[in-house]
XYZ file of C-alpha atoms in Angstrom:
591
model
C 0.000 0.000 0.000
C 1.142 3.450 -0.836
C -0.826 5.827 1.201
C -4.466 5.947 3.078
C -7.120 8.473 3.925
C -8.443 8.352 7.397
C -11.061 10.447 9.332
C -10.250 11.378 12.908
C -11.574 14.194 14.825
C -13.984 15.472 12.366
C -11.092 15.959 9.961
C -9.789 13.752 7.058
C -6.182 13.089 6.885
C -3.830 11.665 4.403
C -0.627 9.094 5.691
C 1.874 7.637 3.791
C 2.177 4.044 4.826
C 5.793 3.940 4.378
C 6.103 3.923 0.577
C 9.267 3.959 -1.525
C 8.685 6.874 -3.385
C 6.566 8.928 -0.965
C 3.197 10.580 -1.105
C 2.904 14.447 -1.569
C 0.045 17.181 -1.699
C 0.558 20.147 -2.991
C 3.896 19.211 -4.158
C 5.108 18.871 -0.218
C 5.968 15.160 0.827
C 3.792 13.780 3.852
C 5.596 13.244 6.788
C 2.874 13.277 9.586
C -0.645 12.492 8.755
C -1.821 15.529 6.579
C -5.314 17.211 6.991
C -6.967 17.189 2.967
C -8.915 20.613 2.199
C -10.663 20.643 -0.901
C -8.784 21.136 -4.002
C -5.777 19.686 -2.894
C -3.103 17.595 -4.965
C -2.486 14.424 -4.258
C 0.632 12.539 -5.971
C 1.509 9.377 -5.133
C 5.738 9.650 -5.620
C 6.965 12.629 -7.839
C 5.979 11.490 -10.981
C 3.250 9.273 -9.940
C -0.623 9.550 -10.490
C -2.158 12.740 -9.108
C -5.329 12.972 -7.436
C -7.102 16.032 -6.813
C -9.225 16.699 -3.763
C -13.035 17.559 -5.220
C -15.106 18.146 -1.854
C -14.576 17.002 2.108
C -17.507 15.795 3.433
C -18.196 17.039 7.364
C -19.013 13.691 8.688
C -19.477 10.272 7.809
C -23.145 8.998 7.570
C -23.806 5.837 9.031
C -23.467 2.489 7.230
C -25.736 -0.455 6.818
C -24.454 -3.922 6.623
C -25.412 -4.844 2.872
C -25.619 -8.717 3.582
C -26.783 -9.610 6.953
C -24.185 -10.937 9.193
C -21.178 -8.529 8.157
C -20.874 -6.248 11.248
C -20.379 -2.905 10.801
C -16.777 -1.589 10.595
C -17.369 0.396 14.418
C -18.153 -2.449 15.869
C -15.427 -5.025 14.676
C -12.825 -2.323 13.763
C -9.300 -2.466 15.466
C -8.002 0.672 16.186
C -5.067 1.880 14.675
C -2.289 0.838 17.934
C -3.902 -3.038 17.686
C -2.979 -3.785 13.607
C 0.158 -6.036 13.580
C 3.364 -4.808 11.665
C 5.716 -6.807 9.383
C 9.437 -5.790 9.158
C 12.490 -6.981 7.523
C 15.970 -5.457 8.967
C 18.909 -5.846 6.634
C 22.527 -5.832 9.302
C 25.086 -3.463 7.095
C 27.754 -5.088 8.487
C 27.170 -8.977 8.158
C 24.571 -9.048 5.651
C 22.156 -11.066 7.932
C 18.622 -10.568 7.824
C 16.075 -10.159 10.436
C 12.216 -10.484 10.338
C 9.731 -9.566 13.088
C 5.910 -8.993 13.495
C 3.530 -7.505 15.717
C 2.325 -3.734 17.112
C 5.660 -4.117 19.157
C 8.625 -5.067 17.949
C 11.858 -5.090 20.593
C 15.694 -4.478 19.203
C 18.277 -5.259 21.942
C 20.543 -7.992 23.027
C 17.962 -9.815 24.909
C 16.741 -13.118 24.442
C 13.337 -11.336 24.976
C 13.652 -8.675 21.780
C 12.273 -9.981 18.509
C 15.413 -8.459 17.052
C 18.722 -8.780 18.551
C 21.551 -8.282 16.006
C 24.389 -11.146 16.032
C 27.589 -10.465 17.863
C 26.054 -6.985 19.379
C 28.610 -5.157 21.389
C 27.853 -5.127 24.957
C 29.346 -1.678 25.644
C 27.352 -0.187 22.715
C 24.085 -1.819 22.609
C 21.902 -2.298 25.285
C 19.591 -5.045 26.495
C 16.627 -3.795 25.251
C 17.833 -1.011 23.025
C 15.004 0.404 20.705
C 11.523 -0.273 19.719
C 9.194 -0.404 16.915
C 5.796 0.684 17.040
C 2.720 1.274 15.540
C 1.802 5.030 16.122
C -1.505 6.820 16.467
C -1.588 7.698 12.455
C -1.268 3.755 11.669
C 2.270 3.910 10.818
C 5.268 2.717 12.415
C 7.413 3.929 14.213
C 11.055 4.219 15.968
C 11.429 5.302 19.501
C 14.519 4.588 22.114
C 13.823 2.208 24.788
C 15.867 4.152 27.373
C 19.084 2.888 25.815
C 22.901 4.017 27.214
C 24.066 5.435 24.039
C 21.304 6.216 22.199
C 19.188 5.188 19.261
C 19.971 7.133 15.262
C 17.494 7.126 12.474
C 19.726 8.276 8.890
C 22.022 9.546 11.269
C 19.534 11.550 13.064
C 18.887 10.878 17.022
C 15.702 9.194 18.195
C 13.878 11.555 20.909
C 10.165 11.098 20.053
C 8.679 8.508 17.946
C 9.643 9.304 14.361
C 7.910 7.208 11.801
C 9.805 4.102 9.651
C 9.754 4.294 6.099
C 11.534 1.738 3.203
C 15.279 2.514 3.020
C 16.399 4.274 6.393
C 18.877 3.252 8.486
C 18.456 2.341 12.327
C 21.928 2.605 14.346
C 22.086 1.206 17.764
C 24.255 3.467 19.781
C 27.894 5.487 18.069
C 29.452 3.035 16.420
C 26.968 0.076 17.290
C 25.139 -1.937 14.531
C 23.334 -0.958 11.459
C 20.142 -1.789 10.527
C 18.257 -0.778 7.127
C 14.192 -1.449 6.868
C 14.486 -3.497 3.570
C 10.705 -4.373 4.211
C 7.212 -3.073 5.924
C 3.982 -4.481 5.627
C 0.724 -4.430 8.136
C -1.967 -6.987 8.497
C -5.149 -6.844 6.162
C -8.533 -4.952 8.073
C -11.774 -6.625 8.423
C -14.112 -5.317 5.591
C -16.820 -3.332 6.174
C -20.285 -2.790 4.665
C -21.330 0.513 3.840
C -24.588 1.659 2.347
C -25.129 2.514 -1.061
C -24.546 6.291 -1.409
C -27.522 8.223 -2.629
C -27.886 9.752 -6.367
C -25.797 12.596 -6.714
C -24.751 12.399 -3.039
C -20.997 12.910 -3.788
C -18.911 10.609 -1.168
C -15.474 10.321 -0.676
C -14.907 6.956 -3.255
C -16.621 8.645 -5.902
C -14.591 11.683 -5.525
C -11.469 9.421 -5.941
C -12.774 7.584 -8.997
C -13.304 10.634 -10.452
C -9.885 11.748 -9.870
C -8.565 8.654 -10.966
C -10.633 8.247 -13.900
C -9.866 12.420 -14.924
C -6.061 10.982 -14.492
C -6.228 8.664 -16.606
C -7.449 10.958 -19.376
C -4.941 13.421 -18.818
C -2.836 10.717 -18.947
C -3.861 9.401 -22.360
C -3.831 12.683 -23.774
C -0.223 13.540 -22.590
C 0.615 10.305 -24.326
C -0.641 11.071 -27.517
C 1.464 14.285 -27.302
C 3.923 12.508 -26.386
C 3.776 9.678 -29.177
C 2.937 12.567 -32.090
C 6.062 14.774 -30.416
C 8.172 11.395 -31.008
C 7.237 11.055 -34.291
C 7.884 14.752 -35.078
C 11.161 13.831 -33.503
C 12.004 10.607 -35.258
C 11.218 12.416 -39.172
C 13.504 15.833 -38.015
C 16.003 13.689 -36.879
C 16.261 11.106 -40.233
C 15.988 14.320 -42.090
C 18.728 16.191 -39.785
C 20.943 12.598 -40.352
C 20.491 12.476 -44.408
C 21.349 16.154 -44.678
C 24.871 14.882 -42.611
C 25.422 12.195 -44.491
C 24.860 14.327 -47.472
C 27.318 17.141 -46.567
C 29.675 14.280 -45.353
C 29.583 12.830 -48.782
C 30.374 15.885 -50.519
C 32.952 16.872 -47.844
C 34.481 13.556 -48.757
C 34.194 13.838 -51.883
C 35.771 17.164 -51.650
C 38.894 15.728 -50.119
C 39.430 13.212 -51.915
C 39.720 15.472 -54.888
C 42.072 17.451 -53.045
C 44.063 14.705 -51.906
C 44.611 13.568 -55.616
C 45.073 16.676 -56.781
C 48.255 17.467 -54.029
C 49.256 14.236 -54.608
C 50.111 15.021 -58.785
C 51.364 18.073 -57.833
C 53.860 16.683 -55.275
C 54.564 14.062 -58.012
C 54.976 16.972 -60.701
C 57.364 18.863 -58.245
C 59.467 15.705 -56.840
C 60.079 15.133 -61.155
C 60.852 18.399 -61.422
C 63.373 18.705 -58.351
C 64.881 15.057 -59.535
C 65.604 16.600 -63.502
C 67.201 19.523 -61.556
C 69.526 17.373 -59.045
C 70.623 15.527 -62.136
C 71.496 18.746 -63.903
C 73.550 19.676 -61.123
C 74.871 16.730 -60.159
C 76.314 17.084 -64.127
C 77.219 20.412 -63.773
C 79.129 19.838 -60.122
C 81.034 16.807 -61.504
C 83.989 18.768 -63.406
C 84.053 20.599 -60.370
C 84.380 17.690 -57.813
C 86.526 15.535 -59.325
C 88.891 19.055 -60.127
C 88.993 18.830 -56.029
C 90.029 15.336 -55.479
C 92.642 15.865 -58.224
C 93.835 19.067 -56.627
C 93.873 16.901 -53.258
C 95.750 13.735 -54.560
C 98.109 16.662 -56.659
C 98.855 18.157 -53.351
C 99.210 14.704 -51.258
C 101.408 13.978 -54.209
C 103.466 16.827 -53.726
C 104.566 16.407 -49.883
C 105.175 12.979 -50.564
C 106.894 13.888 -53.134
C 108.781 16.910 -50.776
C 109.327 13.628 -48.238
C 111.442 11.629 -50.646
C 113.491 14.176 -52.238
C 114.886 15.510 -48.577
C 115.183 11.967 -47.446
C 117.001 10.949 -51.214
C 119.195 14.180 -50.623
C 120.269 13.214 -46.604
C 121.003 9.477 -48.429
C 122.771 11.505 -51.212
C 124.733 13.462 -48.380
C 125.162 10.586 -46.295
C 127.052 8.592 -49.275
C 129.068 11.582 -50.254
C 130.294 11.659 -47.067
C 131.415 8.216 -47.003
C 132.549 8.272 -50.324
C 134.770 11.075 -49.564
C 136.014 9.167 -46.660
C 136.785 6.365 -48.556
C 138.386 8.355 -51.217
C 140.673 9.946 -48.382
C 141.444 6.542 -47.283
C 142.620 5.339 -50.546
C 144.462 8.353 -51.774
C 146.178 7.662 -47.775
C 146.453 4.367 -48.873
C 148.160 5.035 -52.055
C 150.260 7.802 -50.510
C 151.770 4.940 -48.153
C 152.483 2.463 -50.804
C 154.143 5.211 -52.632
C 156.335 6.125 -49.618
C 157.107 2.346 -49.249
C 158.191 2.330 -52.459
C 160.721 5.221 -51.937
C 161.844 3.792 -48.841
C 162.547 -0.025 -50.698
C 163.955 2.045 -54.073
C 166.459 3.999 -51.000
C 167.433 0.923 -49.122
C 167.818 -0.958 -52.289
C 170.541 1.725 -53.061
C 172.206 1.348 -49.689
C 172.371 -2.292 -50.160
C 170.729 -3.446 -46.619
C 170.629 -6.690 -46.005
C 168.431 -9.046 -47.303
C 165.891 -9.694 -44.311
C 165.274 -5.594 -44.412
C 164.574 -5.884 -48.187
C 162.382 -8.607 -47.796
C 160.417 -7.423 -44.673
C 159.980 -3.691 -47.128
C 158.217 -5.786 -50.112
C 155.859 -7.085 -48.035
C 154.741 -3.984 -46.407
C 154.450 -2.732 -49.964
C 152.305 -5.570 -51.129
C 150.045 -5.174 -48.153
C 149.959 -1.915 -49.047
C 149.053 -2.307 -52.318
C 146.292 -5.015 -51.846
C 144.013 -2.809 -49.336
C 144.295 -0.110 -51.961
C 143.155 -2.361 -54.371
C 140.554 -3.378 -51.861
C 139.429 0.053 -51.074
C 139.575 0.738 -54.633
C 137.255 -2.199 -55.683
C 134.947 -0.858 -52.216
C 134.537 2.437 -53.955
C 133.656 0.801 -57.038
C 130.805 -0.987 -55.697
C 129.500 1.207 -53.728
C 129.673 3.966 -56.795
C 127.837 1.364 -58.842
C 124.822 0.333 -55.905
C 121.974 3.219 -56.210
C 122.007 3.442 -52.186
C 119.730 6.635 -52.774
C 117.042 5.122 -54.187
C 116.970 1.675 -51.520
C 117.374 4.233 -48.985
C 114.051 6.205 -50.732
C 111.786 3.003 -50.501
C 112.655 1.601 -47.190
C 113.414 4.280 -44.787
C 109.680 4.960 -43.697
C 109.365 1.479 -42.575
C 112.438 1.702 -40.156
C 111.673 2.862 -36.276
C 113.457 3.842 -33.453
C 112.773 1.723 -30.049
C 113.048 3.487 -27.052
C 112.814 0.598 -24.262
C 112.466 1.267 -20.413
C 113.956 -1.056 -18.585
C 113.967 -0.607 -14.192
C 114.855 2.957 -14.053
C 116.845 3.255 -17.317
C 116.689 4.021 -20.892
C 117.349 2.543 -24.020
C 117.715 3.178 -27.748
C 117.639 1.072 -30.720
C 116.746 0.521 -34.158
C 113.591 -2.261 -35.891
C 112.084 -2.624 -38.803
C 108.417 -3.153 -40.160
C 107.803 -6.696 -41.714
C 103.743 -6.320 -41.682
C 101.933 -3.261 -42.323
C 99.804 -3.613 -39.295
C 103.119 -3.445 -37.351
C 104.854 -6.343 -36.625
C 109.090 -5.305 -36.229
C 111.965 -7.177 -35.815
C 114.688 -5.975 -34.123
C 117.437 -7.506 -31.784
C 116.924 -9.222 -28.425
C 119.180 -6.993 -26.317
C 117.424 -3.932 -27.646
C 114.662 -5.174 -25.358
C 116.009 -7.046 -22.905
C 118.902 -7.634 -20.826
C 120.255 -10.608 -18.238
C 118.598 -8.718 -15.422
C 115.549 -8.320 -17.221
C 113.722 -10.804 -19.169
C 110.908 -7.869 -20.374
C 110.552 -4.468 -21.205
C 108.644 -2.219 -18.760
C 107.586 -0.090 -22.114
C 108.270 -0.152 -25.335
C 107.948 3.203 -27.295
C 108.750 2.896 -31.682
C 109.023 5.843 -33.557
C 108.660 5.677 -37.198
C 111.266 7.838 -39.709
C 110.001 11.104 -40.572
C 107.297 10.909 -37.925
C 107.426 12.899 -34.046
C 104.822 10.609 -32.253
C 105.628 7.417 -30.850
C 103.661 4.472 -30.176
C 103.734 1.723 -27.769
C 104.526 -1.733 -28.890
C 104.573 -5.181 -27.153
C 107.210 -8.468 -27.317
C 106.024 -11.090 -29.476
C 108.733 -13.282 -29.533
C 112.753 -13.283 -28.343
C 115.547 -15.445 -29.006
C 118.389 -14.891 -26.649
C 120.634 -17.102 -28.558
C 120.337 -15.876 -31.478
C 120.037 -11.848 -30.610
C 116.770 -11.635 -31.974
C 112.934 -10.358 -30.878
C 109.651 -9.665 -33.061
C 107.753 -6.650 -31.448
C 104.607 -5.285 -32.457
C 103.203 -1.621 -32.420
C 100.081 -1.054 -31.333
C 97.821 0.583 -33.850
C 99.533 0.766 -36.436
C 99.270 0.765 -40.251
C 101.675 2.115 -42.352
C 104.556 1.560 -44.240
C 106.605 -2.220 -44.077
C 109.368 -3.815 -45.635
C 108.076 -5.823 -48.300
C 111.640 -7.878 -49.830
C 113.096 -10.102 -46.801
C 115.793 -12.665 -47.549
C 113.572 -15.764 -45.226
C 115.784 -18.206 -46.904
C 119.466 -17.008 -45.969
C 120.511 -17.156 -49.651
C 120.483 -13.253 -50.905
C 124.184 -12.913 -48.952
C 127.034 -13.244 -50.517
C 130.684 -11.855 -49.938
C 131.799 -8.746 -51.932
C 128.990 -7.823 -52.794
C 127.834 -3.918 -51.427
C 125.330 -3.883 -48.633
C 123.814 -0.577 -46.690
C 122.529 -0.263 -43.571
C 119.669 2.045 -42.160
C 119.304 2.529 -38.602
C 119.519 5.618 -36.147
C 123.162 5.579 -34.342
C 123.581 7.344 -31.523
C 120.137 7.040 -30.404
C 117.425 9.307 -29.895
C 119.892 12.052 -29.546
C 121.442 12.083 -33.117
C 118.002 10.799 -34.707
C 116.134 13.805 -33.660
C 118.855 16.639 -33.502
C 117.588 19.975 -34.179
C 114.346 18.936 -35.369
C 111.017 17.087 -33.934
C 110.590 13.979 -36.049
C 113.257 11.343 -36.085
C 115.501 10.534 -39.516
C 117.684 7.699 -40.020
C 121.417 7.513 -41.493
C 122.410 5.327 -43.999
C 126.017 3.163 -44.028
C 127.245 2.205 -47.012
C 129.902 -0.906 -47.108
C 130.704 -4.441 -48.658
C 129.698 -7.758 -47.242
C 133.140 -9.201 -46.294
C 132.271 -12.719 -44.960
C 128.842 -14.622 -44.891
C 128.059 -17.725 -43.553
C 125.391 -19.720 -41.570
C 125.137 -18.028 -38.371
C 126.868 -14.401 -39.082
C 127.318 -11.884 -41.746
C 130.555 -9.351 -41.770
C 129.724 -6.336 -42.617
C 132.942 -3.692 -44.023
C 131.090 -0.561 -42.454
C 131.232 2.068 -39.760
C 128.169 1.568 -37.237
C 127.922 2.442 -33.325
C 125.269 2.008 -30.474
C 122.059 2.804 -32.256
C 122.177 0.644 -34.810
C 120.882 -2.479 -32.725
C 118.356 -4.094 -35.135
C 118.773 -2.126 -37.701
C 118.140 -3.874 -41.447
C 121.256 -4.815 -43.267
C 120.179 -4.374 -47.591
C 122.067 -6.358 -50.414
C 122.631 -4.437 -53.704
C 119.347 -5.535 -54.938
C 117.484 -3.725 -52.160
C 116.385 -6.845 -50.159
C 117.048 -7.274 -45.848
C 119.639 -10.152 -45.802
C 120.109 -9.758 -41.801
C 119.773 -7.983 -38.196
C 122.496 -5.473 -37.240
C 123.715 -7.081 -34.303
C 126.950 -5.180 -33.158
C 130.706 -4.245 -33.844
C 134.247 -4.956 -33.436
C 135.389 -3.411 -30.449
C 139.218 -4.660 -32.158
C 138.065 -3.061 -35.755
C 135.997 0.012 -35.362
C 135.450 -0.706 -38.878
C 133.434 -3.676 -39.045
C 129.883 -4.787 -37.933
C 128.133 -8.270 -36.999
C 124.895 -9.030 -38.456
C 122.480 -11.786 -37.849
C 120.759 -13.943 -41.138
C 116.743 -12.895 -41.122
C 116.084 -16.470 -41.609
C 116.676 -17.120 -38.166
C 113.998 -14.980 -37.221
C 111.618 -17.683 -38.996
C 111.816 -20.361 -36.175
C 110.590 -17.584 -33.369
C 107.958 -16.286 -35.444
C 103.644 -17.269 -34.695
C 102.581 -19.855 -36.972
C 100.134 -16.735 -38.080
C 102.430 -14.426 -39.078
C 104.566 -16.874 -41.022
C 101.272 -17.445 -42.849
C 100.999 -14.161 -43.592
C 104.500 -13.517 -44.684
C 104.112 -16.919 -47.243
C 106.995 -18.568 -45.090
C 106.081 -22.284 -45.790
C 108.646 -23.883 -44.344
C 111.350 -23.483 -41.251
C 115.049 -23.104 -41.858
């Protein structure tokens, strides 16, 4: 039931009986029991049926019974306080529900209330803690049973008996259990008989019916506005959607033209910017390749520059010792002449025999190391020293090796343009010290130096293959592996930096090798003899036949003849080498 009219005290008065969406005259929702006047509003819920109040009758007339043996409704009727309540309580916190009926219903912790919530809190909820009841309007309602802490409806404390409706929320106490009405319902009246009103007589029912029946005709008429406003709706709106679609169709359309369009023009414009690159790509050609040529021209040039001051030190460096030999032969033949006086003079005195004899051969010796000095100059004249000097100086390096706390220099050679060198063993080592600390190479013509590690050393035979780190440059490319490019009398050079790092660098910031020009006066298995000046220095330096090819490793020099120099074969350098690098240098087998 949603709401009831009652009459009490000579006045009629309209209750909501706890409905969901509430009752309302006038537009103000009932609360209390509500006197009616006539031409009131009634709406049951906001948007419910209305009702409207025609006429309040003064008093009721008496009723007949219309079948005997139905009492009349005073005489059988409960009053309002005696009609039984249903409820259903929802708890918030467990979910349990609880269900109770009569005109009294207790909520508490004891056994005695028809409600007591599960688990209750006895510091919060008390033993009989609220009540429901059914209050003088017919409606039920909450009141406190004289609890400790207090009984809250929505939030709102209980201090008079406020009436129950669907939805609210019944808290025992701050804190205590919540309880939400998830059901009302009351038990069903007896009926009672009433007279048949008289013609025209207008009665309360009547006056409803007509207000429901005048409802329902507003109603239908509001829904036929309402159906003919839909389908005014329904047409504008297919025509608002086809006049969309249509402008979307020709906006489409639209950019699709566009799109086409841009896209030959782009087409038009990348053709046109593609003939012009080519065009200038043509023209800039002459042009570009005039700049490489002017770049290799001018490459060429201090290469070029390179050669001719290193051809003219190896030019100076063989005049020089071609003077000196020169000296030494014109000496030469200035002593055999004077031992020729001296025999012609003591032939004249008639010495004796043993002082003749012992004069002759002085001469002869004489005369045979001017012939040999002679035949020296003549090879040496006829070797072009300048031009082996030209195309294998770049690939010789000074070594500068720290061993402990001192210093030493000494000369190797490139084998592998990546920077494999050999040079000797005591350039990088000594008895005290089986390895360098460092190892710093410095290539001819060149001021920065490189590191370099030991590959390989052979102690016996004075010999060590180093590599520099890094590097890629100029190498030796004509090695005698085989020991068979030596032979004696034949001219020979060697290229190397004597003196050190003192004389290789002096007055200037890059290093430059010297060049020593002899003849190959013995050459066997083990050594080669070479008939040249060399001093410390020239440790590992490469020792070139007359056909420009390394035929051993300065080793060292006669401390007895200042003018001669050890070297060691190259092919013994084969035997220490990696299995890799003899790969490399297309060594197949081992001497």
């Amino acid at each position: 039931m949603h709401a009831e009219v009652r009459h009490a005290g000579g006045e009629w008065r309209l209750a909501d009986l706890a409905s969901r969406n509430g009752t309302f005259v006038n537009g103000s929702r009932v609360g209390t029991p509500t006197v009616l006047r006539s031409g009131d509003m009634i709406s049951l819920g906001e948007t419910g049926p209305r009702l409207l109040v025609g006429a309040v009758a003064e008093g009721l007339a008496p009723t007949l019974p219309e079948r005997p043996g139905i009492p009349e409704l005073g005489t059988h009727s409960a009053p309002p306080e005696a009609r039984a309540y249903g409820v259903m309580l929802l708890d918030a916190a467990s979910g349990r529900h609880y269900e109770a009926r009569g005109v009294r219903i207790r909520i508490g912790r004891g056994h005695e209330c028809e409600v007591h919530p599960v688990g209750a809190p006895e510091s919060i909820v008390s033993r009989v803690h609220a009540e429901l009841t059914v209050g003088p309007s017919g409606g039920l309602a909450l009141c406190d049973a004289g609890s400790k802490n207090g009984t809250f409806l929505n939030d709102e404390r209980v201090t008079v008996p406020v009436p129950v409706r669907l939805g609210d929320r019944i808290t025992l106490g701050r804190g205590g259990p919540v309880l939400i009405v998830e059901g009302l319902g009351t038990a069903p009246e007896m009926p009672a008989a009433r007279r048949p009103a008289a013609p025209g007589e207008r009665t309360v029912r009547s006056l409803i019916a007509r207000g429901l029946a005048r409802a329902k005709g507003d109603s239908r008429r509001r829904l036929g506005w309402l159906l003919a406003l839909g389908i005014v709706l329904v047409v504008v709106l297919a025509g608002a959607v086809s006049g969309v679609y249509w402008l979307l169709s020709i906006q489409v359309e639209q950019t699709e033209q566009a799109r086409r369009t841009g896209e030959d023009s782009a087409h038009a414009e990348t053709e046109r910017l593609r003939r012009e690159l080519d065009i200038a790509r043509v023209a800039a050609a002459p042009a570009a390749r005039v700049e490489s040529l002017r770049g290799q021209l001018a490459s060429a040039e201090a290469r070029t520059a390179e050669l001719r001051a290193a051809l003219e030190r190896a030019q100076t460096a063989l005049t020089a010792q071609l003077a000196a030999g020169e000296a030494r032969r014109v000496a030469a033949q200035d002593e055999v002449e004077r031992l020729r006086d001296e025999l012609a003079a003591a032939e004249r005195r008639a010495p004796s025999a043993a002082t003749l004899d012992s004069l002759r051969r002085a001469v002869s010796t004489a005369e045979q190391q001017t012939q040999t000095l002679d035949a020296k100059l003549r090879a040496v004249r006829a070797t072009d020293f300048a031009a082996l000097a030209q195309q294998n100086q770049g690939a010789v390096g000074l070594v500068t090796v720290s061993l402990g706390r001192a210093y030493y220099s000494g000369t190797g050679f490139a084998i592998t343009p990546d920077g494999y060198m050999l040079t000797n063993w005591h350039v990088v080592a000594d008895s005290q010290h089986a390895r360098p600390d460092t190892i710093w190479v410095t290539m001819a013509d060149q001021a920065q130096a490189r590191y370099a590690d030991v590959i390989a050393t052979s102690q016996e035979r004075d010999i060590a293959v180093i590599k520099m780190r890094g590097y890629q440059g100029v190498y030796i490319t004509t090695v005698d592996w085989t020991g068979t490019k030596a032979r004696q009398g034949e001219p020979a050079a060697v290229i190397g930096y004597p003196a050190g790092a003192g004389f290789a660098r002096l007055r200037s910031s890059v290093v430059r090798t010297s060049m020593t020009a002899g003849i190959i006066s013995r050459a066997t298995e083990d050594v080669i003899q070479f008939d040249g000046m060399t001093i410390g220095g020239s440790s590992g330096s490469p020792m070139f036949n007359a056909n420009g090819a390394v035929i051993a490793i300065h080793r060292a020099g006669l401390p007895q003849a200042p003018g001669f120099a050890l070297a060691v074969p190259t092919k013994h350098a084969v035997s220490i080498m990696p299995i890799p690098l003899r790969g490399r240098l297309g060594i197949t087998a081992t001497p």
